[in-house]
Coordinates of C-alpha atoms and ligand atoms in Angstrom, one line a residue:
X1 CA 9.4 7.9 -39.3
X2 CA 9.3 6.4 -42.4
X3 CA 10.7 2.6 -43.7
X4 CA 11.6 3.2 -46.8
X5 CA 12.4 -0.3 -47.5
X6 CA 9.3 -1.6 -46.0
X7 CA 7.3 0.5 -48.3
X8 CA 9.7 -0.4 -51.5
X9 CA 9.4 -4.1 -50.5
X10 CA 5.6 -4.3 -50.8
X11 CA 5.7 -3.5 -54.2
X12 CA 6.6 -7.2 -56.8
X13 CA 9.2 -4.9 -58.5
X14 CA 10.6 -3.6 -55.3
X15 CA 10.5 -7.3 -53.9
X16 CA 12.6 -8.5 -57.0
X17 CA 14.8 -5.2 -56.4
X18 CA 15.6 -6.5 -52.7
X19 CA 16.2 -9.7 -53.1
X20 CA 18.7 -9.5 -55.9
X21 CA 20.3 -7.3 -53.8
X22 CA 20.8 -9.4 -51.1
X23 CA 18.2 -7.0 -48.5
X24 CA 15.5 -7.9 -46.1
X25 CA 12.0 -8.2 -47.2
X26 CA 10.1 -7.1 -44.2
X27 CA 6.5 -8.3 -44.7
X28 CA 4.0 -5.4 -43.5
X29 CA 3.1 -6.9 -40.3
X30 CA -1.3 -7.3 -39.2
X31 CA -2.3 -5.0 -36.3
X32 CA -5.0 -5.0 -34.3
X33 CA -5.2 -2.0 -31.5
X34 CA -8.5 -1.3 -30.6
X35 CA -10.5 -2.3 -27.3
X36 CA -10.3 -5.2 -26.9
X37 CA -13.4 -7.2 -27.5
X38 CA -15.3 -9.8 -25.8
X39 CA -14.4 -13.0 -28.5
X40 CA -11.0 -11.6 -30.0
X41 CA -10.7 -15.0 -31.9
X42 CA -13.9 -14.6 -33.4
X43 CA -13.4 -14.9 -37.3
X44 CA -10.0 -16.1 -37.1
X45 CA -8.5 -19.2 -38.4
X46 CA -7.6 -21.3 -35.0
X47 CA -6.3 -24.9 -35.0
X48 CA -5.0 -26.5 -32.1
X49 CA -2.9 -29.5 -31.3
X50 CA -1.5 -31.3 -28.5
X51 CA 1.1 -33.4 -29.5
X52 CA 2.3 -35.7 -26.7
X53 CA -1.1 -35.8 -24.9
X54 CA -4.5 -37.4 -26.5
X55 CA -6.0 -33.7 -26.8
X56 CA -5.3 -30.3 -25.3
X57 CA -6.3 -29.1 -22.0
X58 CA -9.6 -29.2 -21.7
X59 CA -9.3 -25.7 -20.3
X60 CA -7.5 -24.6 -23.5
X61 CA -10.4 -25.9 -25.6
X62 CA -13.0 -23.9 -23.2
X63 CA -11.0 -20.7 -23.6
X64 CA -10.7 -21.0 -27.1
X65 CA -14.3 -21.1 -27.8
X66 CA -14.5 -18.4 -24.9
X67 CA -12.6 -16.1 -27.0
X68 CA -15.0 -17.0 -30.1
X69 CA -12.4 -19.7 -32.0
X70 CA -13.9 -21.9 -34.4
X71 CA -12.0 -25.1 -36.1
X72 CA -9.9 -24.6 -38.8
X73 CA -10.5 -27.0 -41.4
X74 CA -8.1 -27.3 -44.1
X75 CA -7.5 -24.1 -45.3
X76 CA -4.8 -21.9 -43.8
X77 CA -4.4 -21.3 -40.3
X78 CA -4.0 -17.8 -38.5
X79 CA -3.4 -19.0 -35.0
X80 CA -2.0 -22.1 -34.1
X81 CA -2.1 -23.0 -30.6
X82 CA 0.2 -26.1 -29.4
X83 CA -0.5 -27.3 -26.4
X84 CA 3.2 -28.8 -25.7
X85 CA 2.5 -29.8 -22.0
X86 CA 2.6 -33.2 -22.3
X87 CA 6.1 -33.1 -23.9
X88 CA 7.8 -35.1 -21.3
X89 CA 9.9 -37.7 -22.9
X90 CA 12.1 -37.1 -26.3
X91 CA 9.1 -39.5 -28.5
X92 CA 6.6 -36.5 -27.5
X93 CA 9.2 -34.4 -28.6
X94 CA 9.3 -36.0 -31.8
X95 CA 5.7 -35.5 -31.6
X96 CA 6.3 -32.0 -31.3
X97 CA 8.2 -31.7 -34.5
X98 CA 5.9 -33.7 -36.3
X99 CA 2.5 -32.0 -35.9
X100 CA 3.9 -28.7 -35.5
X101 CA 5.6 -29.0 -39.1
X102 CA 2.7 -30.3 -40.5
X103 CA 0.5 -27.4 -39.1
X104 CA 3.1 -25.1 -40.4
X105 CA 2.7 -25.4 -43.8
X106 CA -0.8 -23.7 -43.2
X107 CA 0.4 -21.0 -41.5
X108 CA -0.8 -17.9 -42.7
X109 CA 1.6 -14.7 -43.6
X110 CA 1.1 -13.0 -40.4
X111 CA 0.2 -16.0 -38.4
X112 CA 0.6 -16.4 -34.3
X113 CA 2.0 -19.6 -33.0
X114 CA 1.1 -20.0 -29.3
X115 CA 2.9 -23.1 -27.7
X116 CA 1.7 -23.8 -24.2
X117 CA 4.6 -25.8 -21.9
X118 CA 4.4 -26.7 -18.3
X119 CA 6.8 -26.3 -15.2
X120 CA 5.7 -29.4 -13.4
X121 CA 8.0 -32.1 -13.9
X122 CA 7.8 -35.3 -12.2
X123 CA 12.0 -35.9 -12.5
X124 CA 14.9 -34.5 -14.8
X125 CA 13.9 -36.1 -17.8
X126 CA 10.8 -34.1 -17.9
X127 CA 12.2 -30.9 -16.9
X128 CA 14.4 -31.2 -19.6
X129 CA 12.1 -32.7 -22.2
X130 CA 9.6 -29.5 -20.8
X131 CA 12.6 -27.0 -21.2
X132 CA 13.2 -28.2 -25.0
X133 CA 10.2 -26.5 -25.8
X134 CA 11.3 -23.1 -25.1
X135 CA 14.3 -23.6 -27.4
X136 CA 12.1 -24.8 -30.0
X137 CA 9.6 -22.4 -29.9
X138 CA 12.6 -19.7 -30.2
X139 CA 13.7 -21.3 -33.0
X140 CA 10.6 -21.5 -34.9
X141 CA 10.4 -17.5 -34.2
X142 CA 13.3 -17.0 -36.1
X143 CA 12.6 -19.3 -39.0
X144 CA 9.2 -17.7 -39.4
X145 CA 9.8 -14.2 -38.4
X146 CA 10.3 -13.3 -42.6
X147 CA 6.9 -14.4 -43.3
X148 CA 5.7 -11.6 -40.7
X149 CA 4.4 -14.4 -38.6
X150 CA 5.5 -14.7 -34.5
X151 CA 5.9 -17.4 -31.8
X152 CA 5.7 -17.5 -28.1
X153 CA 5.9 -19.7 -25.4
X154 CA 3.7 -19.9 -21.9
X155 CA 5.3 -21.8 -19.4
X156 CA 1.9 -23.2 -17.1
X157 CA 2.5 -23.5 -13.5
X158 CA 0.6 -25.8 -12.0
X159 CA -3.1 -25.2 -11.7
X160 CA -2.6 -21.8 -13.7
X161 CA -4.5 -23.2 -16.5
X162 CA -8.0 -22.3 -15.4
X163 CA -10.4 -20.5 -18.4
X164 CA -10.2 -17.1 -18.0
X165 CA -6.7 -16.8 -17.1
X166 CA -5.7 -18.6 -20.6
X167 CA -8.2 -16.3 -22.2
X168 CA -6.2 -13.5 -21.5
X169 CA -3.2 -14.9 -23.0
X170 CA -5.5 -16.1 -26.5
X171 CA -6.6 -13.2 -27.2
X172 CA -3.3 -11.4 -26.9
X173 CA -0.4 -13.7 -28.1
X174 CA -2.9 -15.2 -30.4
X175 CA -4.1 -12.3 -32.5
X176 CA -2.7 -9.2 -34.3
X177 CA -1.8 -6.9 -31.2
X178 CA 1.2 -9.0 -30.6
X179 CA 2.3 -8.2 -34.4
X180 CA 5.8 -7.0 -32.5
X181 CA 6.3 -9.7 -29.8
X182 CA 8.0 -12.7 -30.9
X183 CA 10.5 -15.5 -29.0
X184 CA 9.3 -14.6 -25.7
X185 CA 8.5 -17.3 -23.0
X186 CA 6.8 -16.0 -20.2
X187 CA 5.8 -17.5 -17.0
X188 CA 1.9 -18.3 -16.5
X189 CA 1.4 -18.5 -12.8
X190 CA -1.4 -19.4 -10.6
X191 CA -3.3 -16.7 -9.8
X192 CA -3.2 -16.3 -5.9
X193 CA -6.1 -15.4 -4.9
X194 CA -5.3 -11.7 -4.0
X195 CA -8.1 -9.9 -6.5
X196 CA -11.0 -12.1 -8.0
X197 CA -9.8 -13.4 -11.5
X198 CA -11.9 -11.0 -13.7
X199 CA -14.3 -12.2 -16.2
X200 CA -14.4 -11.6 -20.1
X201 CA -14.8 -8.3 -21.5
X202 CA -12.2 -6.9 -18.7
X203 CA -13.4 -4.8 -16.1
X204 CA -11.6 -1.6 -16.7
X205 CA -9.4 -0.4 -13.8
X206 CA -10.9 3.3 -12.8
X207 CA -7.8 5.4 -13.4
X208 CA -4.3 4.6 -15.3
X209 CA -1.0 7.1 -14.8
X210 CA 1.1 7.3 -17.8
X211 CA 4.6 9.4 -17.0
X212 CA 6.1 10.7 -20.4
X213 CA 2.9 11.0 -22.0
X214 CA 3.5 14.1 -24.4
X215 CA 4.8 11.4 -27.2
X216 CA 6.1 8.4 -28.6
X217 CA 5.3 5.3 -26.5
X218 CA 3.5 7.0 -23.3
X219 CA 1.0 9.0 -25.7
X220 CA 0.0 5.8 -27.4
X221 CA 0.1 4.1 -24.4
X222 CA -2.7 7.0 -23.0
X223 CA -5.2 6.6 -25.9
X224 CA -4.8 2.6 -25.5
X225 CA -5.6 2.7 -22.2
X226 CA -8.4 5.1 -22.7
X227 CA -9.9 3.2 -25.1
X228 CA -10.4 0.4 -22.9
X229 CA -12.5 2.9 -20.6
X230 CA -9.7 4.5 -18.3
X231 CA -9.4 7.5 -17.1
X232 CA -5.6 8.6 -17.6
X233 CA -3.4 10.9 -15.8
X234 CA -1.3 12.2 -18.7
X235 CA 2.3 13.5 -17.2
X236 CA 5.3 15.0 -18.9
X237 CA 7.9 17.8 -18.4
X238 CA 6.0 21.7 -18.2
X239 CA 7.9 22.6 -22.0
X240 CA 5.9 19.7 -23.2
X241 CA 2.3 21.1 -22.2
X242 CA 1.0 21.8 -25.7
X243 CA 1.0 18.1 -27.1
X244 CA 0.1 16.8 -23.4
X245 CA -2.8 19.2 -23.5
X246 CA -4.1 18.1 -27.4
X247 CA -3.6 14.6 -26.3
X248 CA -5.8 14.9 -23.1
X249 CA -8.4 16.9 -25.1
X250 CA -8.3 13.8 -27.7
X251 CA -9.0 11.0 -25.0
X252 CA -10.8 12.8 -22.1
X253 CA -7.8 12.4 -19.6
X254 CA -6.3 15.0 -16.9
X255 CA -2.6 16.0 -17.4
X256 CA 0.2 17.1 -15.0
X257 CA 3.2 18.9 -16.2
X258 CA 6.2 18.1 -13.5
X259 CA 9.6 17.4 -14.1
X260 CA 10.3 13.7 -12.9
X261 CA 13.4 14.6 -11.8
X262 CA 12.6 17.6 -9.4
X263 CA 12.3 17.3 -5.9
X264 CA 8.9 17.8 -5.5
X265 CA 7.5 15.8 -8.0
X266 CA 6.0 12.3 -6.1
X267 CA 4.6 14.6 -4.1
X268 CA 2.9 16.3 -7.0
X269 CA 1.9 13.2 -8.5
X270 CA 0.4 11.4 -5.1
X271 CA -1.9 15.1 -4.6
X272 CA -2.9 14.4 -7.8
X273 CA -3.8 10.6 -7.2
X274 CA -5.9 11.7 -3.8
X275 CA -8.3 14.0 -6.1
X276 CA -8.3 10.5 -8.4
X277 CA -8.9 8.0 -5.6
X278 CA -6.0 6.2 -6.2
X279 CA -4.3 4.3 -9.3
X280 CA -5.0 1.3 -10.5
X281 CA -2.8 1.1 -13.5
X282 CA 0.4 2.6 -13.3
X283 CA 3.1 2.8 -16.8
X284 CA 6.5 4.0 -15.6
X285 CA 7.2 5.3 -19.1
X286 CA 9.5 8.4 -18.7
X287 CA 12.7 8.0 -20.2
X288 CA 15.8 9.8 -21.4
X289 CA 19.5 9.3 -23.2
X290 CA 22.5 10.7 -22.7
X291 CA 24.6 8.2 -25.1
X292 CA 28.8 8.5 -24.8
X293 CA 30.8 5.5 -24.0
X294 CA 31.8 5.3 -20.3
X295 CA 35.9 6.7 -20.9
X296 CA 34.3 10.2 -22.3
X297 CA 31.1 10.2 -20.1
X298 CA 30.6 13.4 -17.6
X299 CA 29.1 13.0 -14.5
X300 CA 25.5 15.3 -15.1
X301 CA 25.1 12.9 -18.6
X302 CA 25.4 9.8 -15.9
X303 CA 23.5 11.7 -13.8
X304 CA 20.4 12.9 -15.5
X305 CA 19.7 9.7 -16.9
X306 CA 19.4 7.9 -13.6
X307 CA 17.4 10.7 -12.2
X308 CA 14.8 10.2 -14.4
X309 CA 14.9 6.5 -15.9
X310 CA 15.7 4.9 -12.2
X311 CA 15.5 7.4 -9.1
X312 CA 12.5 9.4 -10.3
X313 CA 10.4 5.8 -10.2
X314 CA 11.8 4.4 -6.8
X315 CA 11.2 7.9 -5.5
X316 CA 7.0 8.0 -6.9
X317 CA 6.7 4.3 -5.8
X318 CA 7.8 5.2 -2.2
X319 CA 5.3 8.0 -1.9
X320 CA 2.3 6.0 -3.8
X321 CA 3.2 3.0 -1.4
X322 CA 3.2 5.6 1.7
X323 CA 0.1 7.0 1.1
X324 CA -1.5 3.6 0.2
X325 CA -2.8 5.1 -3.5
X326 CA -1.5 1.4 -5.7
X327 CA -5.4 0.5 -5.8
X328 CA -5.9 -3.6 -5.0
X329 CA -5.5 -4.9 -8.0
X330 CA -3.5 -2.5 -9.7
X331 CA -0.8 -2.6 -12.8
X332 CA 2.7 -1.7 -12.7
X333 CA 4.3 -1.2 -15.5
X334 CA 8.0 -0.5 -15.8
X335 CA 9.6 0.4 -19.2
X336 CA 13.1 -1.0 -19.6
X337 CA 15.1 -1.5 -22.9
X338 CA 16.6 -4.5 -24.5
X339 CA 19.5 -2.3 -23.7
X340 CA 18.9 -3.2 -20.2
X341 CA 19.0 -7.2 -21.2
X342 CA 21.7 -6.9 -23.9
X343 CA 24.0 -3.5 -23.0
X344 CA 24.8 -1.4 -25.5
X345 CA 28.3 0.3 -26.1
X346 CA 27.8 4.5 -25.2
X347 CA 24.7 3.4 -22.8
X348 CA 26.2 2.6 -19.6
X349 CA 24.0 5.0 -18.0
X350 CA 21.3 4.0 -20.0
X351 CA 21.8 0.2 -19.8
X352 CA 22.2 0.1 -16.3
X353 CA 18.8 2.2 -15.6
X354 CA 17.0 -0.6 -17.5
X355 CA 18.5 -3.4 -16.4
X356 CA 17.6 -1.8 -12.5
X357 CA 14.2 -1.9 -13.8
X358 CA 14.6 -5.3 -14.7
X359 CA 15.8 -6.2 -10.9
X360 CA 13.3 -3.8 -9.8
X361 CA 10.2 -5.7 -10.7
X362 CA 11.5 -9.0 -10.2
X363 CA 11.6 -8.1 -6.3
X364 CA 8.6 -5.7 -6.0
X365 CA 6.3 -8.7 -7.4
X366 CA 5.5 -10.2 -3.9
X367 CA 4.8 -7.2 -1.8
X368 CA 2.2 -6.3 -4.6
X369 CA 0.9 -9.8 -4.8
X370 CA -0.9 -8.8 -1.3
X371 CA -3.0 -6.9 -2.7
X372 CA -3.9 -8.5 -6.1
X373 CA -1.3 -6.1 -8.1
X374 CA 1.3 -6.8 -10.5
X375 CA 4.2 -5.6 -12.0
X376 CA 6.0 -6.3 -15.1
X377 CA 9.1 -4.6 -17.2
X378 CA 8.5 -4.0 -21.2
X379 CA 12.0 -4.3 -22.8
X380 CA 11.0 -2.7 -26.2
X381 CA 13.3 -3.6 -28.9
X382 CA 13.6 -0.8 -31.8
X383 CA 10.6 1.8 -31.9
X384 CA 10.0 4.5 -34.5
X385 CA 9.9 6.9 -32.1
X386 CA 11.6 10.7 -31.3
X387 CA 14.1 8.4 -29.3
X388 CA 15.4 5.8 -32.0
X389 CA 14.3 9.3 -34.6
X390 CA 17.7 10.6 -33.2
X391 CA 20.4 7.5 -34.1
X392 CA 22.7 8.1 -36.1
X393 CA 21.7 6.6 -39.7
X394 CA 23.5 3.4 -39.9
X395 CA 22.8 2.6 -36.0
X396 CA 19.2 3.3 -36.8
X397 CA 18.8 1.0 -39.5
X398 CA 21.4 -1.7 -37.7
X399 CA 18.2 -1.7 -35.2
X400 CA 15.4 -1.6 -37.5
X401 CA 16.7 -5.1 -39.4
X402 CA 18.3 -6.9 -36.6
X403 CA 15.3 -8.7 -35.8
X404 CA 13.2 -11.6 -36.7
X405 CA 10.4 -9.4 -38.6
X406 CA 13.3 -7.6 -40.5
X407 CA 11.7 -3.9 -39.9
X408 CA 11.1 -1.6 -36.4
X409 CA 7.9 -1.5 -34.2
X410 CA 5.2 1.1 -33.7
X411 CA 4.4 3.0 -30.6
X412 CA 1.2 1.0 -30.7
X413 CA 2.7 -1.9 -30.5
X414 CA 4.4 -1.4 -26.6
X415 CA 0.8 0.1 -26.1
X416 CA -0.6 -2.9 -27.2
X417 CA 1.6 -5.1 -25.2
X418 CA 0.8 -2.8 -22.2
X419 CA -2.8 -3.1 -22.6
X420 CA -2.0 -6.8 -22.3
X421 CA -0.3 -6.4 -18.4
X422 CA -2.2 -3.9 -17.7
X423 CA -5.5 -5.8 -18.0
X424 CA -7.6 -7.3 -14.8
X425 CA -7.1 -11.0 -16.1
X426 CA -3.5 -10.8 -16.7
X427 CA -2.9 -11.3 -13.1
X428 CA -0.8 -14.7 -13.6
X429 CA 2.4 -12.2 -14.9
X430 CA 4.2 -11.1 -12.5
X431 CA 8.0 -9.9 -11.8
X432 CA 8.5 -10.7 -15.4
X433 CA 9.7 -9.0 -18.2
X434 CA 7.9 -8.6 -21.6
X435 CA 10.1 -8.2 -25.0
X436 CA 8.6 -6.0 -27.3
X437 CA 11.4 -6.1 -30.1
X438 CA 10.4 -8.3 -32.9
X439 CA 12.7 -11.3 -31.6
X440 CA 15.6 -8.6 -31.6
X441 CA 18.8 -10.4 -31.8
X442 CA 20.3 -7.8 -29.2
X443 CA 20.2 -9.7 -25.7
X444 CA 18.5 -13.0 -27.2
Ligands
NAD1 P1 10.4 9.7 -26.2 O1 11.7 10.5 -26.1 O2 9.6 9.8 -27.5 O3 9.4 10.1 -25.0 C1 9.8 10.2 -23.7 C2 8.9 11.1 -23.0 O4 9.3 11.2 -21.6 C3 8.9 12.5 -23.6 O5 7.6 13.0 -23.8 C4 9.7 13.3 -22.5 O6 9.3 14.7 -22.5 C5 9.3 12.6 -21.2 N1 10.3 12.9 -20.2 C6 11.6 12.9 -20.3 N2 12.1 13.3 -19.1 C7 11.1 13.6 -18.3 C8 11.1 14.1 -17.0 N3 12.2 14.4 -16.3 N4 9.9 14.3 -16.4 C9 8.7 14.1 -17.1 N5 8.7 13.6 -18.4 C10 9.9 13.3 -18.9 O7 10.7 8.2 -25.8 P2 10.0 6.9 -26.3 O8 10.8 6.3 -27.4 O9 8.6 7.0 -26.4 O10 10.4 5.9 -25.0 C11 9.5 5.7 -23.9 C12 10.2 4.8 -23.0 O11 10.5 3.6 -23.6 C13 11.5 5.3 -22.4 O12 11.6 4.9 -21.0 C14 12.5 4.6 -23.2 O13 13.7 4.5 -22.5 C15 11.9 3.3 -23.5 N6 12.4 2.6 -24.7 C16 12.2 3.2 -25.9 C17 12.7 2.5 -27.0 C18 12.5 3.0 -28.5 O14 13.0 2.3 -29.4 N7 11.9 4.1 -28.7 C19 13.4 1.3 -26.9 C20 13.6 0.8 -25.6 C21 13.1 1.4 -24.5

């Protein structure tokens, strides 16, 4: 689907146009979606500073030349990393504004801010000194969001800031294939020991399922996946066979056409997982609508929607964890909405499917932690997809601008951010959820 604004915008004239009027000027955002390579900061502008502390974490400065960073020296800056964990009292605070407004004005269009804060605090003060950080870094999203640039917040527990675990987060929050996540603070645990921490390039997990594959987000979410060496289990309903059959043909995957919603189908999918020896990354992308507001909705509209956004996952995860096919160390990958976070007025049905999600992974996390798995929620924001394709005109363009960047995300982008959880060393995320909506202003 096409931005028409984002396209006039790029032109001077069409800049001049825009702003006289009054509209957004959405900057074209940087993308990177390929495989993801063994120094993903290599060639990039990276400065980092650590106000509040003499220098940053020593294991920072090892990942960052792990990943391939070299100084930045003067010119403008494509990453910045702050390492904000020793902002602990309000004069490291001030410490905070300081460096980081002076690092700002080097900031490239485009550019990723990365702030790094801790959960450790030794009283109140520091737990609220350490909070202020999120705030800020939210903040800073928003003021920066028009220049196509993003930041984002880790929170470090302790001893979670060993090398290659903060790699995994560099080369993902700090480069272009987080061009649609912004304003997100996500917890950085310790990783528990359940699967060996992997090393740098990722081990590919052996096989990946990916439920409403035929398009939109699942299909990119396939050839992501099989670019970084998987072998992927492409399923969607049987009257979508054609593009699921092109699309396996494109990436070397299998397919299975099943409707989610039928009786039969975990059973389907777990015969299917035998012949496959398991999964070891599974995306729980599958979703449907069935907007009305709650006074004029019918039961089957309620209905449908939780059989396949909410009862159809519950009922595969049952079977998978019956028959023992979750592979140690696998994914799970839930998609959820910002709907879920925010609600949204004719999505009852909807909202409250995502929002189970949300509760969903938040209480699977420590049965799967015994084996080394994960499992995460993506809340995408607006995506041009068949989905959003269907909103009425001035909902759909309500969506599009409501957000930071000013404009809507790509497929690639939730593929992107899926690669991210999906990957061996992103085993410190768990039970979380993952916005990928541009800093929408729904639900922030
Ligand atoms: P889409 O409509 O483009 O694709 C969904 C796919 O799921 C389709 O190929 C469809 O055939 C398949 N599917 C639906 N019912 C099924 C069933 N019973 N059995 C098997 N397959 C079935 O949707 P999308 O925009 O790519 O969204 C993917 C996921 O992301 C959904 O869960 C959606 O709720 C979520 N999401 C999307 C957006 C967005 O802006 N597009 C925003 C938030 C969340």
């Amino acid at each position: 689907m096409t931005d028409r604004l984002l396209s006039f915008v790029q032109h001077p004239w069409g800049r001049r146009v825009a702003r006289a009027l009054g509209l957004p000027q959405p900057v074209r955002l940087p993308r990177r979606q390929d495989a993801w390579s063994d120094k993903e900061l290599a060639g990039r502008a990276v400065l980092a500073i650590a106000p509040g502390s003499a220098a940053p974490l020593p294991s920072l400065l090892a990942a960052l030349v792990a990943q391939g960073a070299g100084a930045s020296a003067g010119g403008p800056v494509q990453s910045l990393v702050v390492d904000a964990t020793g902002c602990r009292d309000v004069a490291a605070l001030r410490a905070l504004f300081e460096q980081t407004q002076l690092s700002l004005s080097r900031l490239a269009v485009g550019g990723r801010v990365l702030v790094l804060s801790s959960s450790a605090a030794a009283d109140a003060t520091e737990a609220a000194c350490l909070h202020a950080v999120q705030g800020f870094v939210r903040a800073l999203a928003k003021e920066i969001g028009r220049r196509g640039a993003t930041a984002n917040a880790l929170v470090l527990q302790e001893g979670a800031a060993s090398p290659p675990a903060l790699e995994a987060a560099l080369r993902f929050f700090s480069t272009d294939r987080s061009a649609y996540v912004s304003g997100q603070v996500l917890a950085w645990r310790k990783e528990d020991g359940g699967a060996p921490a992997a090393t740098t390039p990722p081990v590919a997990p052996r096989v990946a399922l990916v439920t409403g594959a035929a398009g939109g987000i699942g299909a990119a979410t396939a050839r992501r996946l099989a670019l970084d060496g998987l072998r992927v289990l492409c399923v969607d309903v049987p009257a979508a066979r054609q593009p699921l059959e092109a699309l396996t043909r494109e990436i070397g995957g299998s397919l299975l056409t099943v409707d989610l919603a039928g009786a039969g189908a975990a059973d389907e999918l777990a015969d299917a997982l035998h012949r496959l020896g398991g999964v070891d990354v599974l995306v729980h992308n599958a979703g449907i609508t069935r907007d009305r507001t709650l006074a004029r909705m019918s039961a089957a509209e309620w209905d449908s929607v939780m059989a396949v956004n909410l009862s159809a996952i519950l009922a595969v995860d049952a079977r998978l964890d019956a028959d023992g096919l979750l592979n140690a160390g696998a994914r799970e990958i839930c998609l959820s909405s910002i709907s879920g976070i925010a609600g949204n007025a004719g999505q009852t049905n909807y909202s409250a499917t995502k929002s189970a999600l949300i509760g969903y992974v938040a209480a699977r996390a420590s049965s799967l932690a015994e084996r080394g798995a994960t499992i995460n929620a993506i809340a995408p924001g607006f995506i041009e997809t068949a989905m959003t394709r269907r909103m009425p005109l001035m909902v759909r363009e309500a969506g599009r601008r409501l957000n930071a960047l000013k404009q809507g995300g790509t497929p690639a982008d939730v593929a992107e951010a899926i690669a991210f959880l999906a990957a061996p060393q992103s085993q410190p995320v768990t039970g979380q959820v993952l916005r990928v909506c541009g800093q929408s202003l729904l639900g922030a």
